[in-house]
mmCIF file of N, CA, C and O in Angstrom:
data_model
loop_
_atom_site.group_PDB
_atom_site.id
_atom_site.type_symbol
_atom_site.label_atom_id
_atom_site.label_comp_id
_atom_site.label_asym_id
_atom_site.label_seq_id
_atom_site.Cartn_x
_atom_site.Cartn_y
_atom_site.Cartn_z
ATOM 1 N N TRP A 209 11.363 -1.285 12.818
ATOM 2 C CA TRP A 209 11.245 -2.689 12.386
ATOM 3 C C TRP A 209 12.403 -3.077 11.653
ATOM 4 O O TRP A 209 12.830 -4.121 11.427
ATOM 5 N N ARG A 210 12.949 -2.048 10.660
ATOM 6 C CA ARG A 210 14.116 -2.249 9.812
ATOM 7 C C ARG A 210 15.262 -2.642 10.952
ATOM 8 O O ARG A 210 16.108 -3.494 10.424
ATOM 9 N N ARG A 211 15.577 -1.831 11.956
ATOM 10 C CA ARG A 211 16.587 -2.202 12.553
ATOM 11 C C ARG A 211 16.527 -3.527 13.414
ATOM 12 O O ARG A 211 17.616 -4.309 13.559
ATOM 13 N N THR A 212 15.476 -3.868 14.042
ATOM 14 C CA THR A 212 15.255 -5.102 14.831
ATOM 15 C C THR A 212 14.997 -6.386 13.989
ATOM 16 O O THR A 212 15.233 -7.528 14.452
ATOM 17 N N GLY A 213 14.417 -6.185 12.888
ATOM 18 C CA GLY A 213 13.935 -7.320 11.817
ATOM 19 C C GLY A 213 12.588 -8.095 12.337
ATOM 20 O O GLY A 213 12.218 -8.900 11.760
ATOM 21 N N CYS A 214 11.865 -7.178 13.307
ATOM 22 C CA CYS A 214 10.724 -7.885 13.711
ATOM 23 C C CYS A 214 9.521 -7.393 12.641
ATOM 24 O O CYS A 214 9.952 -6.602 11.872
ATOM 25 N N SER A 215 8.317 -8.247 12.790
ATOM 26 C CA SER A 215 7.307 -7.860 11.731
ATOM 27 C C SER A 215 6.496 -6.971 12.413
ATOM 28 O O SER A 215 6.150 -6.931 13.852
ATOM 29 N N SER A 216 5.856 -5.982 11.551
ATOM 30 C CA SER A 216 4.785 -5.351 12.075
ATOM 31 C C SER A 216 3.609 -5.181 11.294
ATOM 32 O O SER A 216 3.807 -5.400 10.091
ATOM 33 N N LEU A 217 2.304 -4.864 11.780
ATOM 34 C CA LEU A 217 1.224 -4.943 11.002
ATOM 35 C C LEU A 217 0.515 -3.554 11.129
ATOM 36 O O LEU A 217 0.288 -2.868 12.292
ATOM 37 N N LEU A 218 0.223 -2.814 10.174
ATOM 38 C CA LEU A 218 -0.360 -1.490 10.049
ATOM 39 C C LEU A 218 -1.507 -1.586 9.358
ATOM 40 O O LEU A 218 -1.545 -2.270 8.169
ATOM 41 N N VAL A 219 -2.781 -1.283 10.016
ATOM 42 C CA VAL A 219 -3.804 -1.403 9.407
ATOM 43 C C VAL A 219 -4.559 0.315 9.075
ATOM 44 O O VAL A 219 -4.228 1.085 10.000
ATOM 45 N N THR A 220 -4.653 0.392 7.867
ATOM 46 C CA THR A 220 -4.865 2.010 7.492
ATOM 47 C C THR A 220 -6.169 2.065 6.273
ATOM 48 O O THR A 220 -6.057 0.916 5.576
ATOM 49 N N HIS A 221 -6.682 3.182 6.245
ATOM 50 C CA HIS A 221 -7.650 3.383 5.151
ATOM 51 C C HIS A 221 -6.801 4.215 3.865
ATOM 52 O O HIS A 221 -7.266 4.531 2.906
ATOM 53 N N ASP A 222 -5.608 4.565 4.372
ATOM 54 C CA ASP A 222 -4.905 5.410 3.548
ATOM 55 C C ASP A 222 -4.035 4.763 2.595
ATOM 56 O O ASP A 222 -2.960 4.347 3.074
ATOM 57 N N VAL A 223 -4.016 4.689 1.162
ATOM 58 C CA VAL A 223 -3.557 3.991 0.390
ATOM 59 C C VAL A 223 -2.030 4.567 0.352
ATOM 60 O O VAL A 223 -1.087 3.796 0.325
ATOM 61 N N GLU A 224 -1.839 5.782 0.514
ATOM 62 C CA GLU A 224 -0.614 6.326 0.180
ATOM 63 C C GLU A 224 0.363 6.129 1.440
ATOM 64 O O GLU A 224 1.361 5.720 1.023
ATOM 65 N N GLU A 225 -0.348 6.355 2.623
ATOM 66 C CA GLU A 225 0.475 5.709 3.753
ATOM 67 C C GLU A 225 0.971 4.253 3.718
ATOM 68 O O GLU A 225 2.350 3.971 3.899
ATOM 69 N N ALA A 226 -0.027 3.274 3.116
ATOM 70 C CA ALA A 226 0.386 2.128 3.099
ATOM 71 C C ALA A 226 1.697 1.941 2.104
ATOM 72 O O ALA A 226 2.538 0.809 2.615
ATOM 73 N N LEU A 227 1.542 2.713 0.954
ATOM 74 C CA LEU A 227 2.509 2.375 0.071
ATOM 75 C C LEU A 227 3.845 2.872 0.522
ATOM 76 O O LEU A 227 5.093 2.380 0.161
ATOM 77 N N PHE A 228 3.740 3.820 1.201
ATOM 78 C CA PHE A 228 4.821 4.622 1.576
ATOM 79 C C PHE A 228 5.729 4.165 2.657
ATOM 80 O O PHE A 228 7.065 4.138 2.732
ATOM 81 N N MET A 229 4.961 3.243 3.436
ATOM 82 C CA MET A 229 5.633 2.605 4.666
ATOM 83 C C MET A 229 5.940 0.981 4.429
ATOM 84 O O MET A 229 6.634 0.551 5.404
ATOM 85 N N SER A 230 5.252 0.397 3.695
ATOM 86 C CA SER A 230 5.154 -1.079 3.554
ATOM 87 C C SER A 230 6.119 -1.644 2.687
ATOM 88 O O SER A 230 6.309 -1.088 1.655
ATOM 89 N N ASN A 231 6.154 -3.050 3.035
ATOM 90 C CA ASN A 231 7.003 -3.687 1.960
ATOM 91 C C ASN A 231 5.840 -4.673 1.424
ATOM 92 O O ASN A 231 6.322 -5.120 0.364
ATOM 93 N N ARG A 232 4.699 -4.768 1.848
ATOM 94 C CA ARG A 232 3.653 -5.492 1.191
ATOM 95 C C ARG A 232 2.416 -5.033 1.537
ATOM 96 O O ARG A 232 2.301 -4.393 2.750
ATOM 97 N N VAL A 233 1.421 -4.756 0.475
ATOM 98 C CA VAL A 233 0.127 -4.146 0.951
ATOM 99 C C VAL A 233 -0.865 -5.532 0.541
ATOM 100 O O VAL A 233 -0.993 -5.878 -0.465
ATOM 101 N N ILE A 234 -1.705 -5.709 1.693
ATOM 102 C CA ILE A 234 -2.938 -6.680 1.433
ATOM 103 C C ILE A 234 -4.100 -5.709 1.222
ATOM 104 O O ILE A 234 -4.525 -5.038 2.051
ATOM 105 N N VAL A 235 -4.915 -6.100 0.183
ATOM 106 C CA VAL A 235 -5.931 -5.279 0.124
ATOM 107 C C VAL A 235 -7.305 -6.253 0.215
ATOM 108 O O VAL A 235 -7.434 -7.271 -0.105
ATOM 109 N N LEU A 236 -8.306 -5.855 1.299
ATOM 110 C CA LEU A 236 -9.345 -6.594 1.632
ATOM 111 C C LEU A 236 -10.620 -6.006 0.949
ATOM 112 O O LEU A 236 -10.935 -4.857 0.604
ATOM 113 N N SER A 237 -11.664 -7.148 0.708
ATOM 114 C CA SER A 237 -12.818 -6.628 0.416
ATOM 115 C C SER A 237 -13.739 -6.134 1.332
ATOM 116 O O SER A 237 -13.454 -6.232 2.618
ATOM 117 N N GLU A 238 -15.088 -5.745 1.157
ATOM 118 C CA GLU A 238 -15.774 -5.435 1.917
ATOM 119 C C GLU A 238 -16.350 -6.761 2.673
ATOM 120 O O GLU A 238 -15.842 -7.738 2.508
ATOM 121 N N ARG A 239 -17.090 -6.542 3.653
ATOM 122 C CA ARG A 239 -17.586 -7.598 4.860
ATOM 123 C C ARG A 239 -18.343 -8.664 3.873
ATOM 124 O O ARG A 239 -19.165 -8.450 2.933
ATOM 125 N N PRO A 240 -18.072 -9.728 4.213
ATOM 126 C CA PRO A 240 -17.093 -10.330 5.304
ATOM 127 C C PRO A 240 -15.591 -10.153 4.516
ATOM 128 O O PRO A 240 -15.553 -10.576 3.218
ATOM 129 N N ALA A 241 -14.539 -9.881 5.216
ATOM 130 C CA ALA A 241 -13.270 -9.604 4.295
ATOM 131 C C ALA A 241 -12.608 -10.618 3.957
ATOM 132 O O ALA A 241 -12.631 -11.665 4.671
ATOM 133 N N THR A 242 -12.176 -10.401 2.779
ATOM 134 C CA THR A 242 -11.453 -11.593 2.209
ATOM 135 C C THR A 242 -10.101 -11.057 1.539
ATOM 136 O O THR A 242 -10.466 -9.830 1.207
ATOM 137 N N VAL A 243 -9.134 -11.612 1.270
ATOM 138 C CA VAL A 243 -8.103 -10.903 0.534
ATOM 139 C C VAL A 243 -8.358 -10.826 -0.922
ATOM 140 O O VAL A 243 -8.534 -11.754 -1.745
ATOM 141 N N LYS A 244 -8.274 -9.567 -1.201
ATOM 142 C CA LYS A 244 -8.532 -9.407 -2.836
ATOM 143 C C LYS A 244 -7.295 -9.404 -3.654
ATOM 144 O O LYS A 244 -7.076 -9.792 -4.890
ATOM 145 N N ALA A 245 -6.112 -8.880 -2.866
ATOM 146 C CA ALA A 245 -4.473 -8.876 -3.630
ATOM 147 C C ALA A 245 -3.625 -8.712 -2.457
ATOM 148 O O ALA A 245 -3.883 -7.990 -1.366
ATOM 149 N N ASP A 246 -2.569 -9.193 -2.682
ATOM 150 C CA ASP A 246 -1.491 -9.149 -1.970
ATOM 151 C C ASP A 246 -0.428 -8.619 -2.768
ATOM 152 O O ASP A 246 0.227 -9.520 -3.697
ATOM 153 N N ILE A 247 0.186 -7.455 -2.531
ATOM 154 C CA ILE A 247 0.914 -6.664 -3.335
ATOM 155 C C ILE A 247 2.243 -6.548 -2.693
ATOM 156 O O ILE A 247 2.273 -5.628 -2.040
ATOM 157 N N PRO A 248 3.091 -6.950 -3.385
ATOM 158 C CA PRO A 248 4.576 -6.656 -2.716
ATOM 159 C C PRO A 248 4.995 -5.297 -3.330
ATOM 160 O O PRO A 248 4.877 -4.942 -4.308
ATOM 161 N N ILE A 249 5.744 -4.684 -2.313
ATOM 162 C CA ILE A 249 6.178 -3.112 -2.873
ATOM 163 C C ILE A 249 7.686 -3.184 -2.650
ATOM 164 O O ILE A 249 8.323 -3.366 -1.682
ATOM 165 N N ASP A 250 8.227 -3.388 -3.645
ATOM 166 C CA ASP A 250 9.568 -3.764 -3.873
ATOM 167 C C ASP A 250 10.736 -2.332 -4.233
ATOM 168 O O ASP A 250 11.549 -2.181 -5.009
ATOM 169 N N LEU A 251 10.135 -1.251 -3.433
ATOM 170 C CA LEU A 251 10.727 0.055 -3.550
ATOM 171 C C LEU A 251 11.857 0.161 -2.541
ATOM 172 O O LEU A 251 11.390 -0.141 -1.382
ATOM 173 N N PRO A 252 12.890 0.709 -2.567
ATOM 174 C CA PRO A 252 13.715 0.849 -1.520
ATOM 175 C C PRO A 252 13.304 1.912 -0.677
ATOM 176 O O PRO A 252 12.365 2.772 -1.111
ATOM 177 N N PHE A 253 14.087 2.143 0.363
ATOM 178 C CA PHE A 253 13.569 3.159 1.646
ATOM 179 C C PHE A 253 15.011 4.032 1.593
ATOM 180 O O PHE A 253 15.969 3.570 1.395
ATOM 181 N N PRO A 254 14.743 5.601 1.890
ATOM 182 C CA PRO A 254 13.325 6.107 2.071
ATOM 183 C C PRO A 254 12.882 6.189 0.805
ATOM 184 O O PRO A 254 13.635 6.371 -0.296
ATOM 185 N N ARG A 255 11.518 6.419 0.765
ATOM 186 C CA ARG A 255 10.838 6.418 -0.405
ATOM 187 C C ARG A 255 10.252 8.102 -0.918
ATOM 188 O O ARG A 255 10.365 8.830 0.305
ATOM 189 N N HIS A 256 9.951 8.264 -1.839
ATOM 190 C CA HIS A 256 10.016 9.481 -2.106
ATOM 191 C C HIS A 256 8.376 9.829 -2.771
ATOM 192 O O HIS A 256 7.977 8.917 -3.725
ATOM 193 N N ARG A 257 7.317 10.737 -2.424
ATOM 194 C CA ARG A 257 5.947 10.685 -2.597
ATOM 195 C C ARG A 257 5.908 10.879 -4.198
ATOM 196 O O ARG A 257 4.915 10.475 -5.086
ATOM 197 N N GLY A 258 6.799 11.548 -4.887
ATOM 198 C CA GLY A 258 6.748 11.842 -6.398
ATOM 199 C C GLY A 258 7.302 10.482 -7.244
ATOM 200 O O GLY A 258 7.371 10.761 -8.471
ATOM 201 N N ASP A 259 7.373 9.357 -6.759
ATOM 202 C CA ASP A 259 8.074 8.271 -7.400
ATOM 203 C C ASP A 259 7.010 7.871 -8.208
ATOM 204 O O ASP A 259 5.783 7.560 -7.714
ATOM 205 N N PRO A 260 7.233 7.523 -9.679
ATOM 206 C CA PRO A 260 6.000 7.253 -10.615
ATOM 207 C C PRO A 260 5.602 5.717 -10.217
ATOM 208 O O PRO A 260 4.415 5.522 -10.463
ATOM 209 N N ARG A 261 6.557 4.940 -9.785
ATOM 210 C CA ARG A 261 5.955 3.568 -9.475
ATOM 211 C C ARG A 261 5.200 3.763 -8.400
ATOM 212 O O ARG A 261 4.033 2.749 -8.206
ATOM 213 N N LEU A 262 5.459 4.515 -7.468
ATOM 214 C CA LEU A 262 4.246 4.779 -6.263
ATOM 215 C C LEU A 262 2.987 4.823 -6.866
ATOM 216 O O LEU A 262 1.603 4.551 -6.243
ATOM 217 N N ALA A 263 2.840 6.001 -7.675
ATOM 218 C CA ALA A 263 1.537 6.290 -8.382
ATOM 219 C C ALA A 263 1.021 5.209 -9.120
ATOM 220 O O ALA A 263 -0.347 5.095 -9.055
ATOM 221 N N GLU A 264 1.937 4.575 -9.810
ATOM 222 C CA GLU A 264 1.188 3.214 -10.532
ATOM 223 C C GLU A 264 0.685 2.274 -9.524
ATOM 224 O O GLU A 264 -0.773 1.805 -9.686
ATOM 225 N N LEU A 265 1.131 1.843 -8.454
ATOM 226 C CA LEU A 265 0.611 0.917 -7.322
ATOM 227 C C LEU A 265 -0.541 1.613 -6.720
ATOM 228 O O LEU A 265 -1.520 0.779 -6.483
ATOM 229 N N ARG A 266 -0.538 2.941 -6.482
ATOM 230 C CA ARG A 266 -1.913 3.678 -5.984
ATOM 231 C C ARG A 266 -2.976 3.376 -6.724
ATOM 232 O O ARG A 266 -3.941 3.033 -6.370
ATOM 233 N N ARG A 267 -2.789 3.890 -8.203
ATOM 234 C CA ARG A 267 -3.874 3.475 -9.153
ATOM 235 C C ARG A 267 -4.326 2.245 -9.018
ATOM 236 O O ARG A 267 -5.513 1.617 -9.342
ATOM 237 N N GLU A 268 -3.403 1.185 -8.867
ATOM 238 C CA GLU A 268 -3.926 -0.406 -9.140
ATOM 239 C C GLU A 268 -4.645 -0.576 -7.833
ATOM 240 O O GLU A 268 -5.877 -1.329 -7.969
ATOM 241 N N ILE A 269 -4.222 -0.278 -6.569
ATOM 242 C CA ILE A 269 -4.798 -0.552 -5.550
ATOM 243 C C ILE A 269 -6.274 0.269 -5.461
ATOM 244 O O ILE A 269 -7.269 -0.367 -5.212
ATOM 245 N N LEU A 270 -6.221 1.593 -5.854
ATOM 246 C CA LEU A 270 -7.411 2.238 -5.814
ATOM 247 C C LEU A 270 -8.464 1.528 -6.917
ATOM 248 O O LEU A 270 -9.818 1.363 -6.676
ATOM 249 N N GLY A 271 -8.035 0.935 -8.070
ATOM 250 C CA GLY A 271 -8.900 0.034 -8.799
ATOM 251 C C GLY A 271 -9.488 -1.076 -8.086
ATOM 252 O O GLY A 271 -10.694 -1.283 -8.387
ATOM 253 N N LEU A 272 -8.355 -1.905 -7.456
ATOM 254 C CA LEU A 272 -9.166 -2.910 -6.568
ATOM 255 C C LEU A 272 -10.232 -2.692 -5.925
ATOM 256 O O LEU A 272 -11.113 -3.453 -5.393
ATOM 257 N N LEU A 273 -10.192 -1.463 -5.149
ATOM 258 C CA LEU A 273 -11.051 -0.716 -4.336
ATOM 259 C C LEU A 273 -12.073 -0.264 -5.045
ATOM 260 O O LEU A 273 -13.352 0.350 -4.142
ATOM 261 N N GLY A 274 -12.277 -0.369 -6.167
ATOM 262 C CA GLY A 274 -13.462 0.197 -6.879
ATOM 263 C C GLY A 274 -13.436 1.982 -6.874
ATOM 264 O O GLY A 274 -14.611 2.503 -7.188
ATOM 265 N N LEU A 275 -12.511 2.407 -6.612
ATOM 266 C CA LEU A 275 -12.385 3.931 -6.608
ATOM 267 C C LEU A 275 -11.637 4.681 -7.676
ATOM 268 O O LEU A 275 -11.229 5.914 -7.345
ATOM 269 N N ASP A 276 -10.962 3.828 -8.466
ATOM 270 C CA ASP A 276 -10.171 4.561 -9.681
ATOM 271 C C ASP A 276 -10.987 5.418 -10.361
ATOM 272 O O ASP A 276 -10.326 6.782 -10.659
ATOM 273 N N ALA A 277 -12.215 5.527 -10.584
ATOM 274 C CA ALA A 277 -12.697 6.481 -11.491
ATOM 275 C C ALA A 277 -12.732 7.729 -10.549
ATOM 276 O O ALA A 277 -13.091 8.785 -11.179
ATOM 277 N N ASP A 278 -13.123 7.760 -9.117
ATOM 278 C CA ASP A 278 -13.145 8.781 -8.491
ATOM 279 C C ASP A 278 -12.010 9.466 -8.067
ATOM 280 O O ASP A 278 -12.054 10.722 -7.538
ATOM 281 N N TRP A 279 -10.571 8.866 -8.318
ATOM 282 C CA TRP A 279 -9.727 9.440 -7.899
ATOM 283 C C TRP A 279 -8.812 9.786 -8.929
ATOM 284 O O TRP A 279 -7.593 10.039 -9.370
#
């Protein structure tokens, strides 16, 4: 997608995968699904799993999902 400029949609339940691969993460609520948050990921590629900003974003998204206390 970076080479051709086309848009791609990735649906995942893996927060780290979404952060590692995306320019934007949309967090949905439980059924019926509504948009809880639209989070731009403004980090350059390639990304590194140890990046502190990725850890911040992960905590933010897990909090939106109600999982912050469990993770």
